[in-house]
Amino acid sequence: MKLHTFAVYVEDQPGVLNRVSSLFRRRGFNIHSLSVGSSASAGISRMTIVVPTDAPGATRIRALLDKLVPVVRVDDLSDRPAVVRDLALIRVAASHESRAAVMQLVQVFDARIVDVAPASLVVEICASEAKVDGLVEVLRPYGVLEMVRTGRVAMDRGSAIEPWQGVPARTDADNAPGLACSV
């Protein structure tokens, strides 16, 4: 099984996240990570969904997502050149004696310290998942007290696809006239 990354553009309306996640639950797919935020177009949100599955499973997921009414567009970024990042905030125990060593490790990983307390430091890193995992592993001996990660976010490299803004919004026969999403 391979991790497949989907960029899913959806109409920004209540209940869309529930509808999308329920689709995965009903079909027995596990979501490895899910990140949702605004897109460049007003009224459209972008979900980055990472799912462990094989190629036929990825094709099935894409087809199922395309059928959901609030979904405007689905891109499978798994086999395309993409910029992929994960953001993590890590609270590390840092006594007076260990603080310098932790700060050196943070610098080696191109991370940064965003909060300093008497007994801990909060480290921020935005990098590949492997690099974030590496930083977490070298910080474990000092005591990782708390950690939060965004999960994978991804975008095509360069101009691999036409700009998203040129894609017309989906219209559905069941929508009342004038209620279709316009991009």
Coordinates of C-alpha atoms in Angstrom, one line a residue:
M1 CA 0.0 0.0 0.0
K2 CA 1.1 3.5 -0.9
L3 CA 0.1 6.8 0.6
H4 CA -2.1 8.6 -2.1
T5 CA -2.5 12.4 -1.8
F6 CA -5.7 14.0 -3.1
A7 CA -6.3 17.7 -3.5
V8 CA -10.1 18.2 -3.2
Y9 CA -11.7 21.5 -4.0
V10 CA -15.1 21.9 -2.4
E11 CA -17.8 24.5 -2.0
D12 CA -17.4 26.3 1.3
Q13 CA -20.5 25.4 3.1
P14 CA -21.5 23.7 6.4
G15 CA -21.4 19.9 6.5
V16 CA -19.0 19.4 3.6
L17 CA -16.2 18.0 5.8
N18 CA -18.6 15.6 7.3
R19 CA -19.9 14.4 3.9
V20 CA -16.3 13.8 2.6
S21 CA -15.1 12.0 5.7
S22 CA -18.2 9.9 5.9
L23 CA -17.6 8.8 2.3
F24 CA -14.2 7.3 3.4
R25 CA -15.8 5.7 6.6
R26 CA -18.6 4.1 4.6
R27 CA -16.2 2.6 2.0
G28 CA -13.7 1.4 4.6
F29 CA -10.8 3.7 3.8
N30 CA -8.6 5.1 6.5
I31 CA -7.6 8.7 6.3
H32 CA -3.9 9.1 7.2
S33 CA -4.1 12.9 7.3
L34 CA -6.6 15.6 6.4
S35 CA -5.9 19.3 6.1
V36 CA -8.5 21.9 5.1
G37 CA -8.2 25.5 4.4
S38 CA -9.1 28.4 2.0
S39 CA -8.2 28.3 -1.6
A40 CA -7.3 31.1 -4.0
S41 CA -11.0 31.3 -5.0
A42 CA -13.7 32.8 -2.9
G43 CA -16.3 30.3 -1.7
I44 CA -14.0 27.3 -2.4
S45 CA -12.1 25.4 0.2
R46 CA -9.2 23.0 -0.5
M47 CA -8.8 19.7 1.3
T48 CA -5.6 17.7 1.2
I49 CA -6.5 14.1 2.0
V50 CA -3.8 11.4 2.4
V51 CA -5.0 7.8 2.2
P52 CA -3.1 4.5 2.3
T53 CA -4.4 2.4 -0.6
D54 CA -3.3 0.7 -3.8
A55 CA -3.8 2.1 -7.4
P56 CA -7.3 0.6 -7.9
G57 CA -8.4 2.0 -4.5
A58 CA -7.1 5.5 -5.4
T59 CA -9.1 5.3 -8.7
R60 CA -12.2 4.3 -6.7
I61 CA -11.7 7.1 -4.2
R62 CA -11.3 9.7 -6.9
A63 CA -14.5 8.5 -8.6
L64 CA -16.4 8.5 -5.3
L65 CA -15.2 12.1 -4.5
D66 CA -16.2 13.3 -7.9
K67 CA -19.8 12.2 -7.3
L68 CA -20.2 14.3 -4.2
V69 CA -22.2 17.5 -5.0
P70 CA -20.1 19.9 -3.0
V71 CA -16.9 18.6 -4.7
V72 CA -15.8 20.9 -7.5
R73 CA -12.5 19.2 -8.5
V74 CA -10.3 16.3 -7.4
D75 CA -6.6 15.9 -8.2
D76 CA -4.5 12.9 -7.3
L77 CA -1.1 14.3 -6.7
S78 CA 0.5 11.0 -5.8
D79 CA 2.4 10.4 -9.0
R80 CA 3.0 14.0 -10.0
P81 CA 5.9 16.3 -9.1
A82 CA 4.6 18.2 -6.1
V83 CA 5.8 20.3 -3.2
V84 CA 4.8 18.4 0.0
R85 CA 5.2 19.8 3.5
D86 CA 4.2 19.0 7.0
L87 CA 4.1 21.6 9.8
A88 CA 4.8 20.6 13.4
L89 CA 4.9 22.4 16.7
I90 CA 6.9 20.4 19.3
R91 CA 7.2 21.2 23.0
V92 CA 10.5 19.8 24.3
A93 CA 11.8 19.7 27.9
A94 CA 14.8 21.9 28.1
S95 CA 16.6 22.3 31.4
H96 CA 19.3 24.9 31.7
E97 CA 21.9 22.2 31.0
S98 CA 20.2 20.7 27.9
R99 CA 18.9 24.0 26.3
A100 CA 22.0 24.7 24.1
A101 CA 22.0 21.1 22.8
V102 CA 18.3 21.3 21.8
M103 CA 18.9 24.6 20.2
Q104 CA 21.7 23.2 18.1
L105 CA 19.6 20.3 16.9
V106 CA 16.8 22.7 16.0
Q107 CA 19.2 24.7 13.9
V108 CA 20.6 21.6 12.1
F109 CA 17.1 20.7 11.0
D110 CA 16.3 24.3 9.8
A111 CA 13.6 24.6 12.4
R112 CA 13.1 27.5 14.8
I113 CA 12.3 28.1 18.4
V114 CA 9.0 30.0 18.7
D115 CA 8.5 29.9 22.5
V116 CA 10.8 29.8 25.4
A117 CA 9.7 28.8 28.9
P118 CA 11.8 28.1 32.0
A119 CA 11.6 24.3 31.6
S120 CA 10.7 23.9 27.9
L121 CA 11.0 25.2 24.3
V122 CA 8.4 25.1 21.5
V123 CA 10.0 24.2 18.2
E124 CA 8.4 24.9 14.8
I125 CA 9.3 23.0 11.7
C126 CA 7.8 23.1 8.2
A127 CA 9.5 20.4 6.0
S128 CA 9.0 17.0 4.5
E129 CA 7.3 14.4 6.7
A130 CA 10.6 12.5 6.8
K131 CA 12.5 15.5 8.1
V132 CA 9.9 16.3 10.7
D133 CA 10.0 12.6 11.8
G134 CA 13.8 12.9 12.0
L135 CA 13.7 16.0 14.2
V136 CA 11.1 14.3 16.5
E137 CA 13.4 11.3 16.9
V138 CA 16.5 13.3 17.8
L139 CA 14.4 15.4 20.3
R140 CA 12.9 12.3 22.1
P141 CA 15.9 11.8 24.4
Y142 CA 15.4 15.3 25.8
G143 CA 11.7 14.7 26.4
V144 CA 9.0 15.5 23.8
L145 CA 6.2 16.9 26.1
E146 CA 3.6 17.7 23.4
M147 CA 3.4 17.7 19.7
V148 CA 0.9 18.8 17.0
R149 CA 1.2 18.2 13.3
T150 CA -0.8 19.5 10.4
G151 CA -0.5 16.4 8.2
R152 CA 0.5 16.6 4.6
V153 CA -0.2 19.6 2.4
A154 CA 0.8 19.4 -1.2
M155 CA 0.7 21.4 -4.4
D156 CA 1.8 20.6 -8.0
R157 CA 5.3 21.8 -8.8
G158 CA 5.7 24.6 -11.4
S159 CA 3.0 24.9 -14.0
A160 CA 2.2 21.1 -14.2
I161 CA -1.5 21.8 -14.6
E162 CA -3.6 24.7 -15.9
P163 CA -4.5 27.3 -13.3
W164 CA -7.4 26.2 -11.0
Q165 CA -9.2 29.5 -11.5
G166 CA -10.1 28.6 -15.1
V167 CA -12.1 25.5 -14.2
P168 CA -15.8 26.1 -14.2
A169 CA -17.8 25.1 -11.1
R170 CA -19.8 22.0 -11.2
T171 CA -23.5 22.4 -11.8
D172 CA -26.0 19.8 -10.7
A173 CA -29.5 19.3 -12.2
D174 CA -30.9 19.2 -8.7
N175 CA -29.7 22.7 -7.8
A176 CA -32.2 25.4 -8.0
P177 CA -31.5 28.0 -10.7
G178 CA -29.1 30.7 -9.6
L179 CA -27.8 28.6 -6.7
A180 CA -24.9 26.9 -8.5
C181 CA -21.5 27.8 -7.2
S182 CA -19.7 30.2 -9.5
V183 CA -15.9 30.5 -9.4

